Amino acid sequence: MSESIKHECGIALIRLLKPLSYYQQKYGTSLYGLNKLYLLMEKQHNRGQDGAGIATIKLNVAPGNRYISRYRAMGSSAVSEVFEHVQRKFADVQSNSPELFKDAEWLKENISFTGEVLMGHLRYGTHGKNSIENCHPFLRQNNWMSRNLVIAGNFNMTNVDELLEQLYELGQHPKERADTVTVLEKIGHFLDAENQELFDSYKGDGHSNATISQLIADNIDVAKILRRSAKTWDGGYTIEGIFGHGDAFVMRDPSGIRPAFYYIDDEVAVVTSERPAIQTAFNVPISSIKEIKPGHALIIKKNGDISEEQFREPEEHKSCSFERIYFSRGSDADIYKERKELGRLLCPQILKAVNNDLKNTVVSFIPNTAEVAFYGMVDGLYKYVNQLQKETLLNRADKISDQELEDMLNMAPRVEKIAIKDAKLRTFITQDADRQDMVSHIYDTTYGLIRRGQDSLVVIDDSIVRGTTLKQSILRILDRLGPVKVVVVSSAPQIRYPDCYGIDMSRMGEFVAFEAAISLLKETDREHLIWEVYEKCKASVTLDKEQVPNYVKAIYEPFTDEEISARIAKIISPPDIKAEVQVIYQTLDNLHKACPNHLGDWYFSGNYPTPGENKVVNRSYMNWVEGKNQRAYV
């Protein structure tokens, strides 16, 4: 993507199902779990550049000994920093007492992070909320082992105010107005309630307090806690959690918005946000990895029993299509195929834009995530050429000349790498003009491939959000090559609406599609619609979220997709550009054809899977009208 947007966080959970000594004996290290956790996090580094954290739980630890360890770090190198911190705890033992370093029980008793239950998190911060306090995992501590809670997740809730009110009614006083706090405290409250209910029951049977603590740890109903906690949650989430005594869970929202994959064998249970991370770290086939079903939680009890249990009634499956287009790594077999198909399906629009003139057209991509869609586009163009050759040679009535035959047989798409992304440039000079000039050089080009004044150039990107990088950098650089026309192709449809399920896209004014629609409304004497939509949004503020529609859809309704695309082309074209610029977007129908199992398209269509988001989109629009540069959700 030419314009990086911050997005979905990444999770990793490992439950070792054998004693640590088993891994020492079989794999030569008691740090098997930590090593695998490091791999899982590194293989999902694309999901978090702002921070990282891990937590571990030791099972069956005697009173008076530490059993929970946690460490968090900030920055793009946070994963390395976290594991360097952990490694230092073992370095002295490894150097000075190598025999103890091989003693799994001694390590567990004496060195932190030597646990059987391990959790990792990679964080993308949003809107400046980036501090160590905002890094996962979050810890809720208590002197009773089974009341301790550690959570981390890839989630955003749309109804934070409602959830906070519920906590107030319970008598709590949350320290912060944030969905992370509400999730932690909601689960924590019902974990406390479950502990108390079991305590009262066992106390009534005459058991001692020490015995009761063990009975509680053995018999906590994890699914019941999650059902009670998530009853009123509205949002997209994959949340991992560990109770202090060792029960662990990973829960997925009822619409399956956020991804969660798991693998289980007799040695280990693993959960991650992306499937290839498990394949790589554990060298297992794709067929052995499953998805947690929407509205379900994978629950791993302290005794090693594993089940997948429903905690909310599943809704219509609306898993995030942006995961497939951009967020997740393209090394997943299905995602790779889907991205290629997205590129292939754009070929009819591309051919129309260049008048089927492949001889005078160069096709390329904007580095780097659009590369797979580019391969699909090239495949589609070759199929077009093959079909044209077949029809011309088989169906032509008159005799074809040798030159015509040679030209037809030599016809092929001109595939080149035109745009090159340079290392990030630092703008030392502070003046705006100088800074913009520096920004314009983020990309460079391969010179000598475009025939000046003769060739058209087609470049594919995986999405166009704001269009600023295209205007300030890419189009200026490409125009220097002298093409008569530049066709910018987006493998995703027009991004029209904000997202609050994890993506950093919340301000209406940042979407170039919205800017285009507003521009067209003003130009066609429909400016009254801007204020009519505002008044409807304003009037809906006090309504329950289930009663509120997405009023912002009306802003786009007067115009076709093509009209908005044409206006976007004008908006992103630098004033001094010589080439004609055309913008082509993927259609919603083709998006669904390419990604049939991931139909979450709310940022394109405005059809949100949960009712709370309609209030968010309306609030985002109100903020734009009122000139408030702030996000529309917590």
XYZ file of C-alpha atoms in Angstrom:
634
model
C 0.000 0.000 0.000
C 1.388 3.374 -0.987
C -0.195 4.927 2.119
C 0.425 2.850 5.185
C -2.489 2.647 7.574
C -2.179 1.244 11.060
C -4.274 -1.790 11.534
C -4.951 -5.066 13.241
C -2.858 -6.171 16.191
C -1.448 -9.687 16.385
C -1.803 -12.338 19.074
C -0.034 -15.565 19.946
C -0.891 -18.104 22.650
C 1.023 -21.272 23.453
C 0.027 -23.917 25.979
C 2.677 -26.567 26.562
C 0.834 -29.845 27.220
C 3.859 -31.705 28.608
C 6.180 -30.937 31.555
C 9.105 -28.626 30.730
C 11.483 -31.565 31.227
C 9.854 -33.269 28.221
C 10.947 -30.465 25.903
C 14.415 -30.394 27.432
C 14.792 -34.080 26.732
C 13.254 -34.100 23.240
C 14.332 -30.713 21.868
C 17.384 -30.008 24.000
C 15.936 -26.917 25.677
C 13.499 -26.001 28.416
C 12.896 -22.746 26.564
C 10.984 -24.492 23.781
C 7.837 -22.470 24.485
C 9.652 -19.126 24.575
C 11.522 -19.916 21.363
C 8.288 -20.784 19.591
C 6.552 -17.689 20.951
C 9.374 -15.545 19.563
C 8.959 -17.185 16.134
C 5.190 -16.703 16.155
C 5.578 -13.033 16.980
C 8.314 -12.371 14.441
C 6.279 -14.102 11.745
C 3.432 -11.698 12.551
C 5.597 -8.588 12.866
C 3.552 -7.009 10.068
C 0.714 -6.703 12.577
C 2.487 -4.505 15.101
C 5.148 -1.840 14.713
C 4.358 0.238 17.803
C 4.851 -2.181 20.662
C 4.919 -5.757 21.880
C 4.530 -7.703 25.088
C 4.513 -11.192 26.495
C 3.239 -12.877 29.638
C 3.769 -16.358 31.033
C 2.096 -18.425 33.739
C 3.803 -21.214 35.680
C 1.541 -24.098 36.637
C 1.345 -25.683 40.096
C 3.662 -23.232 41.816
C 3.917 -23.401 45.616
C 2.627 -20.381 47.613
C 5.234 -17.668 48.048
C 6.730 -18.152 44.590
C 6.155 -15.891 41.619
C 4.121 -17.507 38.875
C 3.137 -14.612 36.581
C 5.744 -12.806 34.466
C 5.096 -9.958 32.048
C 7.246 -7.613 29.990
C 6.288 -4.977 27.423
C 8.232 -2.674 25.113
C 7.515 0.098 22.634
C 8.776 0.799 19.136
C 9.347 -1.076 15.894
C 12.028 -3.279 17.509
C 9.838 -4.111 20.508
C 9.752 -7.865 19.820
C 13.555 -8.058 19.881
C 13.701 -5.900 22.995
C 11.209 -8.098 24.832
C 13.026 -11.318 24.090
C 16.449 -9.808 24.760
C 15.114 -8.871 28.205
C 13.973 -12.456 28.739
C 17.185 -13.932 27.361
C 19.283 -11.953 29.849
C 17.572 -13.829 32.666
C 18.982 -17.097 31.358
C 22.372 -15.884 30.094
C 24.231 -16.022 33.416
C 22.881 -19.479 34.198
C 23.857 -20.729 30.760
C 27.402 -19.347 31.120
C 28.127 -20.111 34.772
C 25.998 -23.161 35.515
C 25.302 -25.040 32.268
C 24.057 -28.052 34.202
C 21.333 -25.935 35.844
C 20.421 -24.461 32.463
C 19.455 -27.982 31.426
C 17.474 -28.562 34.625
C 13.880 -27.705 33.688
C 12.512 -27.863 37.212
C 15.275 -25.640 38.604
C 14.662 -23.066 35.867
C 10.942 -23.081 36.551
C 11.513 -22.576 40.252
C 14.178 -19.886 39.955
C 13.897 -17.997 36.651
C 10.923 -15.923 35.530
C 9.198 -16.551 32.172
C 9.821 -20.312 32.502
C 6.141 -21.189 32.257
C 3.834 -23.612 30.505
C 1.284 -21.006 29.381
C 2.652 -18.218 27.176
C 0.980 -15.190 25.611
C 2.322 -12.691 23.083
C 0.943 -9.520 21.543
C 1.989 -7.153 18.757
C 0.515 -3.682 18.864
C -0.426 -1.051 16.352
C -1.295 2.130 18.222
C -3.956 4.525 16.963
C -4.341 8.288 17.188
C -1.304 8.958 19.356
C -2.281 6.614 22.180
C 1.096 4.969 22.208
C 2.689 4.479 25.603
C 3.876 1.508 27.610
C 0.600 1.605 29.572
C -1.294 0.983 26.338
C 0.794 -2.048 25.385
C -0.722 -5.481 25.923
C -0.859 -7.814 27.817
C -2.922 -6.233 30.603
C -2.778 -7.685 34.090
C -5.444 -7.737 36.808
C -3.817 -8.944 40.000
C -5.168 -10.586 43.114
C -3.801 -12.591 46.040
C -6.073 -15.483 45.112
C -4.381 -17.305 42.244
C -7.601 -18.097 40.370
C -8.687 -14.422 40.410
C -5.622 -13.180 38.511
C -6.245 -12.335 34.877
C -3.950 -11.534 31.957
C -5.458 -10.508 28.611
C -4.315 -9.251 25.231
C -6.167 -8.899 21.995
C -6.932 -7.590 18.573
C -10.128 -5.715 19.291
C -12.130 -2.510 19.287
C -15.548 -2.057 20.894
C -18.020 0.464 19.508
C -20.092 0.797 22.687
C -17.457 1.728 25.261
C -19.736 4.293 26.944
C -22.412 1.659 27.442
C -19.897 -0.836 28.816
C -18.448 1.761 31.180
C -21.926 2.547 32.471
C -22.419 -1.133 33.226
C -19.172 -1.153 35.223
C -20.370 1.916 37.169
C -23.610 0.096 37.964
C -21.552 -2.800 39.327
C -19.888 -0.314 41.678
C -16.557 -0.224 39.871
C -14.557 2.908 39.123
C -12.511 2.260 35.944
C -9.284 4.228 35.764
C -9.608 5.020 32.056
C -12.268 5.394 29.358
C -10.943 2.751 26.995
C -12.186 -0.530 25.595
C -9.125 -2.362 26.927
C -10.109 -1.362 30.459
C -13.759 -2.298 29.985
C -12.858 -5.726 28.582
C -10.349 -6.434 31.342
C -12.680 -5.320 34.124
C -15.756 -7.025 32.669
C -14.024 -10.395 32.443
C -12.370 -9.730 35.787
C -15.718 -8.984 37.451
C -17.298 -12.237 36.316
C -14.119 -14.151 37.136
C -14.464 -12.794 40.679
C -18.161 -13.702 40.699
C -17.424 -17.263 39.567
C -14.755 -17.600 42.258
C -17.144 -16.334 44.920
C -19.998 -18.598 43.840
C -17.735 -21.654 43.927
C -16.224 -20.572 47.241
C -19.663 -20.234 48.859
C -20.721 -23.625 47.509
C -17.605 -25.458 48.701
C -17.601 -23.630 52.020
C -21.128 -24.833 52.576
C -19.873 -28.384 52.037
C -17.388 -27.916 54.890
C -14.107 -27.744 52.929
C -11.104 -25.804 54.259
C -10.058 -22.586 52.537
C -6.875 -24.171 51.166
C -8.840 -27.071 49.713
C -11.431 -24.684 48.303
C -8.748 -22.755 46.388
C -7.711 -25.954 44.635
C -11.310 -26.975 43.934
C -12.024 -23.554 42.435
C -8.984 -23.780 40.169
C -10.114 -27.215 38.986
C -13.744 -26.313 38.384
C -13.966 -22.729 37.108
C -16.434 -22.580 34.236
C -14.497 -20.495 31.686
C -17.252 -20.500 29.077
C -19.767 -19.225 31.637
C -17.448 -16.317 32.528
C -17.012 -15.415 28.861
C -20.753 -15.656 28.156
C -21.550 -13.280 30.999
C -18.690 -10.908 30.141
C -19.343 -10.584 26.395
C -23.145 -10.423 26.547
C -23.306 -6.738 25.555
C -20.039 -6.313 23.645
C -20.437 -4.639 20.249
C -17.319 -4.773 18.115
C -14.743 -6.919 16.421
C -12.406 -8.925 18.610
C -10.050 -11.798 19.122
C -9.086 -11.807 22.792
C -6.658 -14.147 24.518
C -6.616 -14.576 28.257
C -5.009 -16.586 31.036
C -6.258 -17.011 34.593
C -3.584 -17.106 37.270
C -4.010 -20.802 38.025
C -3.480 -21.742 34.347
C -6.801 -21.881 32.486
C -6.460 -20.134 29.113
C -8.834 -19.044 26.375
C -9.033 -17.272 23.028
C -12.440 -15.833 22.071
C -13.637 -14.589 18.682
C -16.453 -12.126 18.000
C -19.850 -13.441 16.773
C -19.376 -12.075 13.227
C -15.850 -13.473 12.891
C -14.533 -9.990 12.082
C -11.075 -10.583 13.550
C -9.130 -13.745 12.637
C -7.973 -16.543 14.952
C -6.260 -19.799 13.911
C -5.247 -22.726 16.103
C -3.281 -25.953 16.050
C -3.259 -28.774 18.609
C -1.182 -31.916 18.975
C -0.139 -33.988 21.987
C 2.674 -31.552 22.863
C 1.241 -28.102 22.344
C -1.838 -25.969 21.669
C -1.216 -22.788 19.672
C -3.378 -19.826 18.609
C -2.343 -16.946 16.321
C -3.878 -14.186 14.220
C -2.326 -15.572 11.024
C -2.111 -19.159 9.840
C 1.341 -19.140 8.183
C 2.962 -18.225 11.511
C 1.887 -21.598 12.912
C 2.867 -23.425 9.720
C 6.366 -21.956 9.827
C 7.035 -22.172 13.562
C 5.793 -25.744 13.961
C 6.324 -27.107 10.425
C 2.765 -28.408 10.112
C 0.527 -28.690 7.017
C -2.220 -26.187 6.355
C -4.852 -28.924 6.762
C -4.005 -29.352 10.454
C -4.748 -25.701 11.317
C -8.310 -24.622 12.090
C -10.157 -21.363 12.682
C -11.942 -20.577 15.907
C -15.603 -20.336 14.973
C -17.342 -16.959 15.354
C -18.940 -16.532 18.765
C -16.794 -19.353 20.141
C -13.806 -19.609 22.445
C -10.998 -22.124 22.424
C -10.646 -23.047 26.105
C -7.583 -24.818 27.486
C -8.033 -25.953 31.060
C -5.207 -26.211 33.553
C -5.402 -30.017 33.326
C -4.857 -29.871 29.562
C -8.434 -30.501 28.448
C -9.229 -28.463 25.319
C -12.643 -27.530 23.949
C -14.216 -24.999 21.603
C -17.330 -23.591 23.246
C -19.932 -21.043 22.184
C -20.214 -17.906 24.325
C -22.395 -15.802 21.972
C -24.858 -16.717 19.261
C -22.933 -16.436 15.954
C -24.090 -13.663 13.610
C -23.805 -13.514 9.818
C -20.172 -14.277 9.011
C -18.505 -10.964 8.110
C -14.782 -11.529 8.507
C -12.668 -8.546 7.510
C -11.897 -8.476 3.768
C -9.090 -5.969 4.387
C -7.243 -8.811 6.131
C -7.193 -10.544 2.777
C -6.401 -7.464 0.661
C -3.664 -5.936 2.772
C -3.222 -6.696 6.484
C -2.319 -10.380 6.644
C 0.890 -11.600 5.088
C 0.475 -12.931 1.569
C 2.287 -16.157 2.463
C -1.038 -17.705 3.463
C -2.032 -20.021 0.613
C -5.646 -18.838 0.421
C -4.785 -15.137 0.756
C -2.214 -15.460 -2.021
C -4.845 -16.940 -4.353
C -7.405 -14.307 -3.383
C -5.032 -11.413 -4.026
C -4.134 -12.835 -7.426
C -7.819 -13.136 -8.239
C -8.401 -9.520 -7.202
C -5.811 -8.481 -9.782
C -7.171 -10.763 -12.493
C -10.741 -9.495 -12.086
C -9.604 -5.927 -12.838
C -8.397 -6.788 -16.345
C -11.567 -5.846 -18.273
C -11.526 -2.347 -16.741
C -7.797 -1.985 -17.408
C -8.084 -3.069 -21.034
C -10.922 -0.608 -21.567
C -8.832 2.209 -20.051
C -5.982 1.615 -22.531
C -8.256 0.805 -25.491
C -6.925 -2.782 -25.546
C -3.602 -1.379 -26.782
C -1.120 -3.626 -24.973
C 1.599 -2.841 -27.489
C 1.818 0.697 -26.163
C 1.084 -0.037 -22.508
C 3.437 -0.911 -19.656
C 1.979 -2.591 -16.567
C 3.576 -2.389 -13.129
C 2.775 -2.152 -9.413
C 3.329 0.166 -6.476
C 5.593 -1.611 -3.981
C 5.271 -3.769 -2.093
C 2.006 -5.290 -0.877
C 0.298 -4.938 -4.283
C 2.771 -7.323 -5.891
C 0.586 -10.434 -5.616
C -2.446 -8.662 -7.123
C -0.089 -7.532 -9.896
C 0.766 -11.163 -10.701
C -2.948 -11.879 -10.988
C -3.438 -8.877 -13.251
C -0.605 -10.061 -15.506
C -2.109 -13.567 -15.639
C -5.413 -12.028 -16.689
C -3.773 -9.971 -19.425
C -1.974 -13.046 -20.774
C -5.286 -14.906 -20.891
C -6.752 -12.023 -22.845
C -3.833 -12.157 -25.299
C -4.145 -15.941 -25.680
C -7.859 -15.659 -26.367
C -7.279 -12.860 -28.888
C -4.606 -14.894 -30.660
C -6.888 -17.914 -30.777
C -9.856 -15.970 -32.166
C -7.730 -14.092 -34.713
C -5.885 -17.109 -36.044
C -8.778 -19.577 -36.069
C -11.637 -17.367 -37.174
C -9.991 -15.079 -39.719
C -11.482 -15.593 -43.170
C -8.684 -14.102 -45.301
C -5.060 -15.128 -45.352
C -2.896 -13.515 -42.712
C 0.402 -11.975 -43.777
C 3.705 -13.110 -42.324
C 4.162 -9.788 -40.549
C 0.677 -9.864 -39.095
C 1.237 -13.439 -37.932
C 4.538 -12.535 -36.301
C 2.992 -9.493 -34.597
C 0.106 -11.578 -33.303
C 2.326 -14.385 -32.001
C 4.670 -11.885 -30.319
C 1.866 -10.026 -28.581
C 2.334 -10.000 -24.812
C 1.803 -7.620 -21.894
C 4.784 -5.362 -21.266
C 5.534 -6.171 -17.648
C 8.086 -3.997 -15.853
C 9.077 -2.901 -12.356
C 8.648 0.857 -12.660
C 8.154 2.165 -9.105
C 10.802 1.555 -6.451
C 10.295 2.400 -2.790
C 13.429 3.931 -1.280
C 14.406 3.713 2.361
C 12.484 6.165 4.506
C 13.886 9.644 4.062
C 14.270 11.946 7.026
C 13.119 15.520 6.460
C 15.748 17.583 8.245
C 14.539 20.894 6.826
C 11.417 22.237 8.479
C 9.939 24.527 5.838
C 6.753 23.091 4.341
C 7.934 23.509 0.737
C 11.190 21.706 1.426
C 9.439 18.965 3.366
C 6.997 18.313 0.511
C 9.882 18.106 -1.937
C 11.545 15.486 0.286
C 8.305 13.517 0.591
C 8.009 13.470 -3.201
C 11.196 11.382 -3.343
C 9.996 8.494 -1.175
C 9.555 6.574 -4.437
C 11.892 6.355 -7.396
C 11.501 4.837 -10.846
C 13.267 2.667 -13.335
C 14.186 4.946 -16.235
C 14.269 4.071 -19.922
C 11.321 1.643 -20.006
C 8.557 4.070 -21.007
C 8.565 5.463 -24.545
C 8.035 9.162 -23.946
C 4.867 10.528 -25.516
C 3.814 7.089 -26.779
C 3.203 4.621 -23.946
C 0.491 4.435 -21.322
C 1.425 3.205 -17.846
C -0.789 1.053 -15.614
C 0.201 0.766 -11.937
C -1.731 -1.310 -9.419
C -1.969 -0.595 -5.680
C -3.873 -2.634 -3.117
C -5.963 0.325 -1.932
C -6.212 4.095 -2.106
C -7.215 5.684 1.193
C -6.240 9.366 1.206
C -4.469 9.745 -2.138
C -1.839 12.088 -0.697
C 1.152 9.882 -1.485
C -0.074 9.447 -5.035
C -0.418 13.208 -5.448
C 2.733 14.306 -3.635
C 5.093 11.569 -4.746
C 4.124 8.692 -7.009
C 2.339 10.499 -9.838
C 4.980 13.237 -9.971
C 7.745 10.644 -10.259
C 5.886 8.596 -12.889
C 5.072 11.682 -14.925
C 8.792 12.342 -15.372
C 8.956 9.207 -17.519
C 6.728 10.858 -20.124
C 3.729 8.492 -20.398
C 0.700 9.828 -22.257
C -1.580 8.309 -19.632
C -1.208 6.889 -16.116
C -3.889 4.460 -14.985
C -3.858 3.942 -11.212
C -5.623 0.709 -10.287
C -6.820 -0.210 -6.799
C -7.366 -3.900 -6.092
C -9.779 -2.795 -3.329
C -13.027 -0.862 -3.828
C -13.387 2.796 -2.827
C -12.868 3.270 0.917
C -15.856 5.395 1.882
C -16.569 4.789 5.550
C -14.645 4.630 8.824
C -13.793 1.430 10.622
C -13.684 0.952 14.372
C -12.974 -2.758 14.585
C -9.222 -2.242 14.662
C -8.206 -0.246 11.590
C -6.890 3.288 12.001
C -9.482 4.771 9.639
C -11.927 6.884 11.628
C -12.013 10.424 10.201
C -14.351 10.972 7.239
C -12.284 13.824 5.850
C -9.283 11.540 5.318
C -10.996 9.446 2.635
C -10.397 10.703 -0.882
C -13.648 9.008 -1.975
C -15.553 11.104 0.566
C -13.733 14.233 -0.566
C -14.732 13.402 -4.142
C -18.400 12.890 -3.239
C -18.548 16.182 -1.313
C -16.897 17.977 -4.226
C -19.472 16.559 -6.641
C -22.365 17.487 -4.351
C -21.200 21.088 -4.285
C -20.592 21.175 -8.025
C -24.053 19.773 -8.864
C -26.033 22.054 -6.520
C -26.754 19.263 -4.047
C -24.955 20.856 -1.113
C -28.209 20.737 0.869
C -27.643 16.973 1.236
C -24.557 17.659 3.354
C -26.680 19.476 5.935
C -29.662 17.140 5.720
C -27.421 14.177 6.548
C -25.854 16.163 9.382
C -29.238 16.936 10.939
C -30.289 13.273 10.744
C -27.022 12.183 12.368
C -27.451 14.792 15.076
C -31.032 13.719 15.797
C -29.963 10.068 16.186
C -27.368 10.677 18.913
C -29.768 9.859 21.763
C -31.304 6.798 20.078
C -30.355 3.236 20.947
C -27.720 1.875 18.587
C -30.153 -0.727 17.212
C -32.402 2.094 15.936
C -29.719 4.043 14.060
C -29.070 3.574 10.320
C -25.983 4.682 8.419
C -27.138 8.111 7.230
C -23.804 8.850 5.524
C -24.681 6.517 2.652
C -26.833 9.349 1.268
C -23.693 11.372 0.495
C -22.668 8.862 -2.186
C -26.075 7.863 -3.572
C -26.396 10.565 -6.288
C -23.265 9.372 -8.087
C -22.003 6.269 -9.835
C -18.764 4.599 -8.800
C -17.250 5.761 -12.086
C -18.176 9.400 -11.424
C -16.528 9.301 -8.022
C -13.444 7.575 -9.463
C -13.172 10.283 -12.118
C -13.333 12.998 -9.478
C -10.701 11.176 -7.393
C -8.427 11.216 -10.437
C -8.757 14.999 -10.589
C -8.127 15.363 -6.848
C -4.946 13.276 -6.784
C -3.476 14.706 -10.005
C -0.706 17.227 -9.274
C -1.491 20.583 -10.936
C 1.586 20.455 -13.143
C 1.254 16.843 -14.308
C 1.417 16.335 -18.093
C 0.001 12.802 -18.373
C -3.705 12.065 -18.293
C -4.629 10.314 -15.032
C -7.377 7.740 -14.656
C -8.281 5.839 -11.476
C -9.864 2.381 -11.513
C -11.265 0.686 -8.426
C -12.252 -2.895 -7.755
C -16.000 -3.498 -7.698
C -17.759 -4.863 -4.629
C -19.098 -7.795 -6.645
C -15.599 -8.777 -7.748
C -14.275 -8.364 -4.205
C -16.818 -10.909 -3.041
C -15.973 -13.240 -5.928
C -12.286 -13.125 -5.019
C -12.841 -13.459 -1.250
C -16.095 -15.440 -0.955
C -15.495 -16.458 2.658
C -14.603 -12.970 3.884
C -17.565 -10.735 3.190
C -16.861 -7.984 5.722
C -16.885 -4.927 3.456
C -18.250 -2.135 5.671
C -15.469 0.366 4.859
C -16.494 0.048 1.199
C -20.262 -0.502 1.424
C -21.242 1.064 4.749
C -22.978 -2.192 5.738
C -21.670 -2.721 9.267
C -21.994 -6.128 10.957
C -22.774 -4.644 14.397
C -25.268 -1.862 15.171
C -22.848 0.208 17.214
C -20.824 1.124 14.141
C -23.721 3.001 12.561
C -23.529 5.436 15.466
C -19.778 5.670 14.929
C -20.028 6.521 11.222
C -22.678 9.145 11.935
C -20.539 10.648 14.720
C -17.530 10.654 12.391
C -19.561 12.602 9.836
C -20.737 15.062 12.497
C -17.139 15.592 13.575
C -16.226 16.422 9.984
C -19.068 18.923 9.583
C -18.237 20.513 12.941
C -14.527 20.702 12.145
C -13.502 18.365 14.961
C -10.324 16.503 14.142
C -10.917 13.563 16.451
C -11.805 9.917 16.236
C -15.467 8.958 16.572
C -14.873 6.131 19.028
C -12.716 5.380 22.047
